[in-house]
mmCIF file with all atom_site columns, C-alpha atoms in Angstrom:
data_model
loop_
_atom_site.group_PDB
_atom_site.id
_atom_site.type_symbol
_atom_site.label_atom_id
_atom_site.label_alt_id
_atom_site.label_comp_id
_atom_site.label_asym_id
_atom_site.label_entity_id
_atom_site.label_seq_id
_atom_site.pdbx_PDB_ins_code
_atom_site.Cartn_x
_atom_site.Cartn_y
_atom_site.Cartn_z
_atom_site.occupancy
_atom_site.B_iso_or_equiv
_atom_site.pdbx_formal_charge
_atom_site.auth_seq_id
_atom_site.auth_comp_id
_atom_site.auth_asym_id
_atom_site.auth_atom_id
_atom_site.pdbx_PDB_model_num
ATOM 1   C CA . UNK J 1 1   ? 0.000   0.000  0.000  1.00 80.00 ? 1   UNK J CA 1
ATOM 2   C CA . UNK J 1 2   ? 1.270   3.451  -0.918 1.00 86.00 ? 2   UNK J CA 1
ATOM 3   C CA . UNK J 1 3   ? 0.066   7.048  -0.709 1.00 90.00 ? 3   UNK J CA 1
ATOM 4   C CA . UNK J 1 4   ? -0.782  6.794  -4.417 1.00 91.00 ? 4   UNK J CA 1
ATOM 5   C CA . UNK J 1 5   ? -3.023  3.805  -3.640 1.00 90.00 ? 5   UNK J CA 1
ATOM 6   C CA . UNK J 1 6   ? -5.165  5.689  -1.142 1.00 91.00 ? 6   UNK J CA 1
ATOM 7   C CA . UNK J 1 7   ? -5.029  9.376  -2.127 1.00 94.00 ? 7   UNK J CA 1
ATOM 8   C CA . UNK J 1 8   ? -6.566  10.645 -5.364 1.00 95.00 ? 8   UNK J CA 1
ATOM 9   C CA . UNK J 1 9   ? -5.260  13.989 -6.685 1.00 97.00 ? 9   UNK J CA 1
ATOM 10  C CA . UNK J 1 10  ? -8.574  15.711 -5.898 1.00 97.00 ? 10  UNK J CA 1
ATOM 11  C CA . UNK J 1 11  ? -8.129  14.786 -2.231 1.00 97.00 ? 11  UNK J CA 1
ATOM 12  C CA . UNK J 1 12  ? -4.987  16.915 -1.904 1.00 98.00 ? 12  UNK J CA 1
ATOM 13  C CA . UNK J 1 13  ? -5.757  20.571 -1.268 1.00 97.00 ? 13  UNK J CA 1
ATOM 14  C CA . UNK J 1 14  ? -4.684  23.861 0.182  1.00 97.00 ? 14  UNK J CA 1
ATOM 15  C CA . UNK J 1 15  ? -7.595  24.829 2.437  1.00 95.00 ? 15  UNK J CA 1
ATOM 16  C CA . UNK J 1 16  ? -8.166  28.536 3.223  1.00 91.00 ? 16  UNK J CA 1
ATOM 17  C CA . UNK J 1 17  ? -9.868  30.131 6.213  1.00 88.00 ? 17  UNK J CA 1
ATOM 18  C CA . UNK J 1 18  ? -9.354  27.414 8.812  1.00 94.00 ? 18  UNK J CA 1
ATOM 19  C CA . UNK J 1 19  ? -8.889  28.807 12.314 1.00 94.00 ? 19  UNK J CA 1
ATOM 20  C CA . UNK J 1 20  ? -9.399  25.740 14.536 1.00 96.00 ? 20  UNK J CA 1
ATOM 21  C CA . UNK J 1 21  ? -8.743  22.035 14.852 1.00 97.00 ? 21  UNK J CA 1
ATOM 22  C CA . UNK J 1 22  ? -12.490 21.375 14.651 1.00 97.00 ? 22  UNK J CA 1
ATOM 23  C CA . UNK J 1 23  ? -12.815 23.278 11.372 1.00 97.00 ? 23  UNK J CA 1
ATOM 24  C CA . UNK J 1 24  ? -9.710  21.553 9.960  1.00 98.00 ? 24  UNK J CA 1
ATOM 25  C CA . UNK J 1 25  ? -11.230 18.149 10.765 1.00 98.00 ? 25  UNK J CA 1
ATOM 26  C CA . UNK J 1 26  ? -14.559 19.230 9.236  1.00 98.00 ? 26  UNK J CA 1
ATOM 27  C CA . UNK J 1 27  ? -12.792 20.226 6.009  1.00 97.00 ? 27  UNK J CA 1
ATOM 28  C CA . UNK J 1 28  ? -10.829 16.979 6.005  1.00 98.00 ? 28  UNK J CA 1
ATOM 29  C CA . UNK J 1 29  ? -14.033 14.974 6.592  1.00 98.00 ? 29  UNK J CA 1
ATOM 30  C CA . UNK J 1 30  ? -15.742 16.678 3.650  1.00 97.00 ? 30  UNK J CA 1
ATOM 31  C CA . UNK J 1 31  ? -12.829 15.832 1.364  1.00 97.00 ? 31  UNK J CA 1
ATOM 32  C CA . UNK J 1 32  ? -12.609 12.223 2.582  1.00 96.00 ? 32  UNK J CA 1
ATOM 33  C CA . UNK J 1 33  ? -16.363 11.701 2.098  1.00 94.00 ? 33  UNK J CA 1
ATOM 34  C CA . UNK J 1 34  ? -16.411 13.094 -1.461 1.00 93.00 ? 34  UNK J CA 1
ATOM 35  C CA . UNK J 1 35  ? -17.148 10.426 -4.031 1.00 83.00 ? 35  UNK J CA 1
ATOM 36  C CA . UNK J 1 36  ? -17.918 7.798  -1.406 1.00 86.00 ? 36  UNK J CA 1
ATOM 37  C CA . UNK J 1 37  ? -21.692 7.224  -1.432 1.00 84.00 ? 37  UNK J CA 1
ATOM 38  C CA . UNK J 1 38  ? -21.501 5.030  1.658  1.00 86.00 ? 38  UNK J CA 1
ATOM 39  C CA . UNK J 1 39  ? -19.923 7.738  3.857  1.00 90.00 ? 39  UNK J CA 1
ATOM 40  C CA . UNK J 1 40  ? -21.189 11.152 4.885  1.00 94.00 ? 40  UNK J CA 1
ATOM 41  C CA . UNK J 1 41  ? -18.986 14.039 5.946  1.00 96.00 ? 41  UNK J CA 1
ATOM 42  C CA . UNK J 1 42  ? -20.750 13.991 9.333  1.00 97.00 ? 42  UNK J CA 1
ATOM 43  C CA . UNK J 1 43  ? -19.957 10.292 9.849  1.00 95.00 ? 43  UNK J CA 1
ATOM 44  C CA . UNK J 1 44  ? -16.336 10.832 8.869  1.00 96.00 ? 44  UNK J CA 1
ATOM 45  C CA . UNK J 1 45  ? -16.021 13.885 11.138 1.00 98.00 ? 45  UNK J CA 1
ATOM 46  C CA . UNK J 1 46  ? -17.491 11.923 14.056 1.00 97.00 ? 46  UNK J CA 1
ATOM 47  C CA . UNK J 1 47  ? -14.987 9.133  13.434 1.00 96.00 ? 47  UNK J CA 1
ATOM 48  C CA . UNK J 1 48  ? -12.055 11.539 13.275 1.00 97.00 ? 48  UNK J CA 1
ATOM 49  C CA . UNK J 1 49  ? -13.113 13.535 16.334 1.00 97.00 ? 49  UNK J CA 1
ATOM 50  C CA . UNK J 1 50  ? -13.764 10.305 18.249 1.00 95.00 ? 50  UNK J CA 1
ATOM 51  C CA . UNK J 1 51  ? -10.178 9.234  17.592 1.00 94.00 ? 51  UNK J CA 1
ATOM 52  C CA . UNK J 1 52  ? -8.869  12.690 18.575 1.00 96.00 ? 52  UNK J CA 1
ATOM 53  C CA . UNK J 1 53  ? -10.632 12.357 21.938 1.00 95.00 ? 53  UNK J CA 1
ATOM 54  C CA . UNK J 1 54  ? -8.382  9.368  22.655 1.00 94.00 ? 54  UNK J CA 1
ATOM 55  C CA . UNK J 1 55  ? -5.327  11.569 22.132 1.00 94.00 ? 55  UNK J CA 1
ATOM 56  C CA . UNK J 1 56  ? -4.012  14.050 19.635 1.00 94.00 ? 56  UNK J CA 1
ATOM 57  C CA . UNK J 1 57  ? -2.900  12.681 16.287 1.00 95.00 ? 57  UNK J CA 1
ATOM 58  C CA . UNK J 1 58  ? -0.335  15.481 15.931 1.00 96.00 ? 58  UNK J CA 1
ATOM 59  C CA . UNK J 1 59  ? 3.104   13.958 15.370 1.00 95.00 ? 59  UNK J CA 1
ATOM 60  C CA . UNK J 1 60  ? 5.164   17.132 15.754 1.00 93.00 ? 60  UNK J CA 1
ATOM 61  C CA . UNK J 1 61  ? 6.707   19.774 13.513 1.00 95.00 ? 61  UNK J CA 1
ATOM 62  C CA . UNK J 1 62  ? 3.272   21.069 12.490 1.00 97.00 ? 62  UNK J CA 1
ATOM 63  C CA . UNK J 1 63  ? 2.015   17.725 11.164 1.00 97.00 ? 63  UNK J CA 1
ATOM 64  C CA . UNK J 1 64  ? -1.048  15.681 12.179 1.00 98.00 ? 64  UNK J CA 1
ATOM 65  C CA . UNK J 1 65  ? -2.236  12.254 11.010 1.00 97.00 ? 65  UNK J CA 1
ATOM 66  C CA . UNK J 1 66  ? -5.924  12.035 11.979 1.00 97.00 ? 66  UNK J CA 1
ATOM 67  C CA . UNK J 1 67  ? -7.462  8.678  11.197 1.00 95.00 ? 67  UNK J CA 1
ATOM 68  C CA . UNK J 1 68  ? -10.526 6.583  11.962 1.00 93.00 ? 68  UNK J CA 1
ATOM 69  C CA . UNK J 1 69  ? -11.911 3.111  11.470 1.00 90.00 ? 69  UNK J CA 1
ATOM 70  C CA . UNK J 1 70  ? -15.115 3.382  9.459  1.00 90.00 ? 70  UNK J CA 1
ATOM 71  C CA . UNK J 1 71  ? -17.957 0.936  9.043  1.00 85.00 ? 71  UNK J CA 1
ATOM 72  C CA . UNK J 1 72  ? -19.038 0.669  5.429  1.00 75.00 ? 72  UNK J CA 1
ATOM 73  C CA . UNK J 1 73  ? -15.677 1.043  3.738  1.00 80.00 ? 73  UNK J CA 1
ATOM 74  C CA . UNK J 1 74  ? -13.596 -1.804 2.371  1.00 81.00 ? 74  UNK J CA 1
ATOM 75  C CA . UNK J 1 75  ? -10.586 0.279  1.388  1.00 84.00 ? 75  UNK J CA 1
ATOM 76  C CA . UNK J 1 76  ? -8.237  2.792  2.952  1.00 89.00 ? 76  UNK J CA 1
ATOM 77  C CA . UNK J 1 77  ? -9.039  6.342  1.855  1.00 93.00 ? 77  UNK J CA 1
ATOM 78  C CA . UNK J 1 78  ? -6.599  9.184  2.357  1.00 95.00 ? 78  UNK J CA 1
ATOM 79  C CA . UNK J 1 79  ? -6.541  12.956 1.962  1.00 97.00 ? 79  UNK J CA 1
ATOM 80  C CA . UNK J 1 80  ? -3.991  15.691 2.553  1.00 98.00 ? 80  UNK J CA 1
ATOM 81  C CA . UNK J 1 81  ? -4.670  19.323 3.388  1.00 98.00 ? 81  UNK J CA 1
ATOM 82  C CA . UNK J 1 82  ? -2.378  22.261 3.958  1.00 98.00 ? 82  UNK J CA 1
ATOM 83  C CA . UNK J 1 83  ? -3.639  25.159 6.041  1.00 97.00 ? 83  UNK J CA 1
ATOM 84  C CA . UNK J 1 84  ? -2.545  28.775 5.496  1.00 93.00 ? 84  UNK J CA 1
ATOM 85  C CA . UNK J 1 85  ? -1.504  28.971 9.146  1.00 94.00 ? 85  UNK J CA 1
ATOM 86  C CA . UNK J 1 86  ? -1.223  26.396 11.884 1.00 96.00 ? 86  UNK J CA 1
ATOM 87  C CA . UNK J 1 87  ? -3.985  25.534 14.339 1.00 97.00 ? 87  UNK J CA 1
ATOM 88  C CA . UNK J 1 88  ? -3.720  24.123 17.850 1.00 96.00 ? 88  UNK J CA 1
ATOM 89  C CA . UNK J 1 89  ? -3.860  20.309 17.706 1.00 96.00 ? 89  UNK J CA 1
ATOM 90  C CA . UNK J 1 90  ? -2.635  19.768 21.277 1.00 94.00 ? 90  UNK J CA 1
ATOM 91  C CA . UNK J 1 91  ? 0.676   18.558 19.863 1.00 94.00 ? 91  UNK J CA 1
ATOM 92  C CA . UNK J 1 92  ? 3.282   17.305 22.321 1.00 93.00 ? 92  UNK J CA 1
ATOM 93  C CA . UNK J 1 93  ? 5.764   19.841 20.902 1.00 95.00 ? 93  UNK J CA 1
ATOM 94  C CA . UNK J 1 94  ? 3.108   22.612 21.179 1.00 95.00 ? 94  UNK J CA 1
ATOM 95  C CA . UNK J 1 95  ? 3.626   23.532 17.510 1.00 96.00 ? 95  UNK J CA 1
ATOM 96  C CA . UNK J 1 96  ? 0.517   24.548 15.580 1.00 97.00 ? 96  UNK J CA 1
ATOM 97  C CA . UNK J 1 97  ? -0.440  22.107 12.815 1.00 98.00 ? 97  UNK J CA 1
ATOM 98  C CA . UNK J 1 98  ? -0.659  23.181 9.176  1.00 98.00 ? 98  UNK J CA 1
ATOM 99  C CA . UNK J 1 99  ? -0.005  19.866 7.368  1.00 98.00 ? 99  UNK J CA 1
ATOM 100 C CA . UNK J 1 100 ? -2.700  17.220 7.831  1.00 98.00 ? 100 UNK J CA 1
ATOM 101 C CA . UNK J 1 101 ? -2.800  13.750 6.297  1.00 97.00 ? 101 UNK J CA 1
ATOM 102 C CA . UNK J 1 102 ? -6.101  12.058 7.092  1.00 97.00 ? 102 UNK J CA 1
ATOM 103 C CA . UNK J 1 103 ? -6.929  8.418  6.626  1.00 94.00 ? 103 UNK J CA 1
ATOM 104 C CA . UNK J 1 104 ? -10.020 6.234  6.900  1.00 93.00 ? 104 UNK J CA 1
ATOM 105 C CA . UNK J 1 105 ? -9.606  2.494  7.247  1.00 89.00 ? 105 UNK J CA 1
ATOM 106 C CA . UNK J 1 106 ? -12.127 -0.351 7.235  1.00 88.00 ? 106 UNK J CA 1
ATOM 107 C CA . UNK J 1 107 ? -13.577 -1.217 10.612 1.00 84.00 ? 107 UNK J CA 1
ATOM 108 C CA . UNK J 1 108 ? -11.972 -4.661 10.359 1.00 79.00 ? 108 UNK J CA 1
ATOM 109 C CA . UNK J 1 109 ? -8.611  -3.306 9.187  1.00 71.00 ? 109 UNK J CA 1
ATOM 110 C CA . UNK J 1 110 ? -5.482  -5.308 9.811  1.00 70.00 ? 110 UNK J CA 1
ATOM 111 C CA . UNK J 1 111 ? -2.186  -4.014 11.121 1.00 79.00 ? 111 UNK J CA 1
ATOM 112 C CA . UNK J 1 112 ? -1.306  -2.814 7.614  1.00 75.00 ? 112 UNK J CA 1
ATOM 113 C CA . UNK J 1 113 ? -2.881  0.585  8.268  1.00 78.00 ? 113 UNK J CA 1
ATOM 114 C CA . UNK J 1 114 ? -0.826  0.929  11.469 1.00 82.00 ? 114 UNK J CA 1
ATOM 115 C CA . UNK J 1 115 ? 2.308   0.239  9.429  1.00 84.00 ? 115 UNK J CA 1
ATOM 116 C CA . UNK J 1 116 ? 1.182   2.904  6.967  1.00 85.00 ? 116 UNK J CA 1
ATOM 117 C CA . UNK J 1 117 ? 0.642   5.402  9.795  1.00 86.00 ? 117 UNK J CA 1
ATOM 118 C CA . UNK J 1 118 ? 4.156   4.677  11.092 1.00 88.00 ? 118 UNK J CA 1
ATOM 119 C CA . UNK J 1 119 ? 5.591   5.121  7.592  1.00 89.00 ? 119 UNK J CA 1
ATOM 120 C CA . UNK J 1 120 ? 3.693   8.400  7.180  1.00 91.00 ? 120 UNK J CA 1
ATOM 121 C CA . UNK J 1 121 ? 4.939   9.643  10.551 1.00 91.00 ? 121 UNK J CA 1
ATOM 122 C CA . UNK J 1 122 ? 8.484   8.868  9.407  1.00 91.00 ? 122 UNK J CA 1
ATOM 123 C CA . UNK J 1 123 ? 7.901   10.588 6.053  1.00 92.00 ? 123 UNK J CA 1
ATOM 124 C CA . UNK J 1 124 ? 6.548   13.712 7.735  1.00 94.00 ? 124 UNK J CA 1
ATOM 125 C CA . UNK J 1 125 ? 9.511   13.853 10.107 1.00 92.00 ? 125 UNK J CA 1
ATOM 126 C CA . UNK J 1 126 ? 11.721  14.475 7.060  1.00 93.00 ? 126 UNK J CA 1
ATOM 127 C CA . UNK J 1 127 ? 12.378  18.233 7.123  1.00 95.00 ? 127 UNK J CA 1
ATOM 128 C CA . UNK J 1 128 ? 13.037  18.646 3.372  1.00 96.00 ? 128 UNK J CA 1
ATOM 129 C CA . UNK J 1 129 ? 9.653   17.023 2.617  1.00 96.00 ? 129 UNK J CA 1
ATOM 130 C CA . UNK J 1 130 ? 7.886   19.313 5.090  1.00 96.00 ? 130 UNK J CA 1
ATOM 131 C CA . UNK J 1 131 ? 9.575   22.373 3.571  1.00 97.00 ? 131 UNK J CA 1
ATOM 132 C CA . UNK J 1 132 ? 8.616   21.285 0.055  1.00 97.00 ? 132 UNK J CA 1
ATOM 133 C CA . UNK J 1 133 ? 4.979   20.767 1.101  1.00 97.00 ? 133 UNK J CA 1
ATOM 134 C CA . UNK J 1 134 ? 4.853   24.175 2.769  1.00 97.00 ? 134 UNK J CA 1
ATOM 135 C CA . UNK J 1 135 ? 6.407   25.823 -0.295 1.00 97.00 ? 135 UNK J CA 1
ATOM 136 C CA . UNK J 1 136 ? 4.124   24.141 -2.868 1.00 96.00 ? 136 UNK J CA 1
ATOM 137 C CA . UNK J 1 137 ? 2.344   26.742 -5.011 1.00 94.00 ? 137 UNK J CA 1
ATOM 138 C CA . UNK J 1 138 ? -0.777  24.740 -5.798 1.00 97.00 ? 138 UNK J CA 1
ATOM 139 C CA . UNK J 1 139 ? -2.669  21.512 -5.114 1.00 97.00 ? 139 UNK J CA 1
ATOM 140 C CA . UNK J 1 140 ? -0.961  19.696 -7.988 1.00 97.00 ? 140 UNK J CA 1
ATOM 141 C CA . UNK J 1 141 ? 2.467   20.545 -6.540 1.00 97.00 ? 141 UNK J CA 1
ATOM 142 C CA . UNK J 1 142 ? 1.358   19.201 -3.154 1.00 97.00 ? 142 UNK J CA 1
ATOM 143 C CA . UNK J 1 143 ? 0.266   15.944 -4.781 1.00 97.00 ? 143 UNK J CA 1
ATOM 144 C CA . UNK J 1 144 ? 3.494   15.649 -6.777 1.00 96.00 ? 144 UNK J CA 1
ATOM 145 C CA . UNK J 1 145 ? 5.514   16.156 -3.590 1.00 96.00 ? 145 UNK J CA 1
ATOM 146 C CA . UNK J 1 146 ? 3.577   13.426 -1.790 1.00 95.00 ? 146 UNK J CA 1
ATOM 147 C CA . UNK J 1 147 ? 4.071   10.992 -4.675 1.00 94.00 ? 147 UNK J CA 1
ATOM 148 C CA . UNK J 1 148 ? 7.753   11.874 -5.085 1.00 93.00 ? 148 UNK J CA 1
ATOM 149 C CA . UNK J 1 149 ? 8.250   10.877 -1.444 1.00 90.00 ? 149 UNK J CA 1
ATOM 150 C CA . UNK J 1 150 ? 5.781   7.980  -1.405 1.00 84.00 ? 150 UNK J CA 1
ATOM 151 C CA . UNK J 1 151 ? 6.014   5.212  1.166  1.00 82.00 ? 151 UNK J CA 1
ATOM 152 C CA . UNK J 1 152 ? 5.499   1.499  0.536  1.00 77.00 ? 152 UNK J CA 1
ATOM 153 C CA . UNK J 1 153 ? 3.891   -0.754 3.131  1.00 74.00 ? 153 UNK J CA 1
ATOM 154 C CA . UNK J 1 154 ? 2.995   -4.415 2.894  1.00 63.00 ? 154 UNK J CA 1
#
């Protein structure tokens, strides 16, 4: 499994006017639910916020990896958003989050999605990748950067 396997180009976006973690997760939920008739943005948001209540998914350096197990999906679905400025995600390093990779996995998912989360956390700890994502001029450049630094799991 790779980023290219789970993230379509239209699910990679620069998102304006986001001032809070809640609004960032709402935007992410809307993007993740697009084109999936079996999921609503509200269901996805509830799944993401439910996971956040267990502990912040911020991994440091302004990056968060919110994720949720979802009934009704057979495949992993991913999305990436970049915010114009960071929002408080209760990160352990206290840095505001502006780079968010969200993922939905089937309710009966195996450990493969955990391996993918670990690989993503490692990818997003790579400072040159973070700089390139923050410097990307448009959504297509964000997507190209993700694919150029893709991870392989499984």
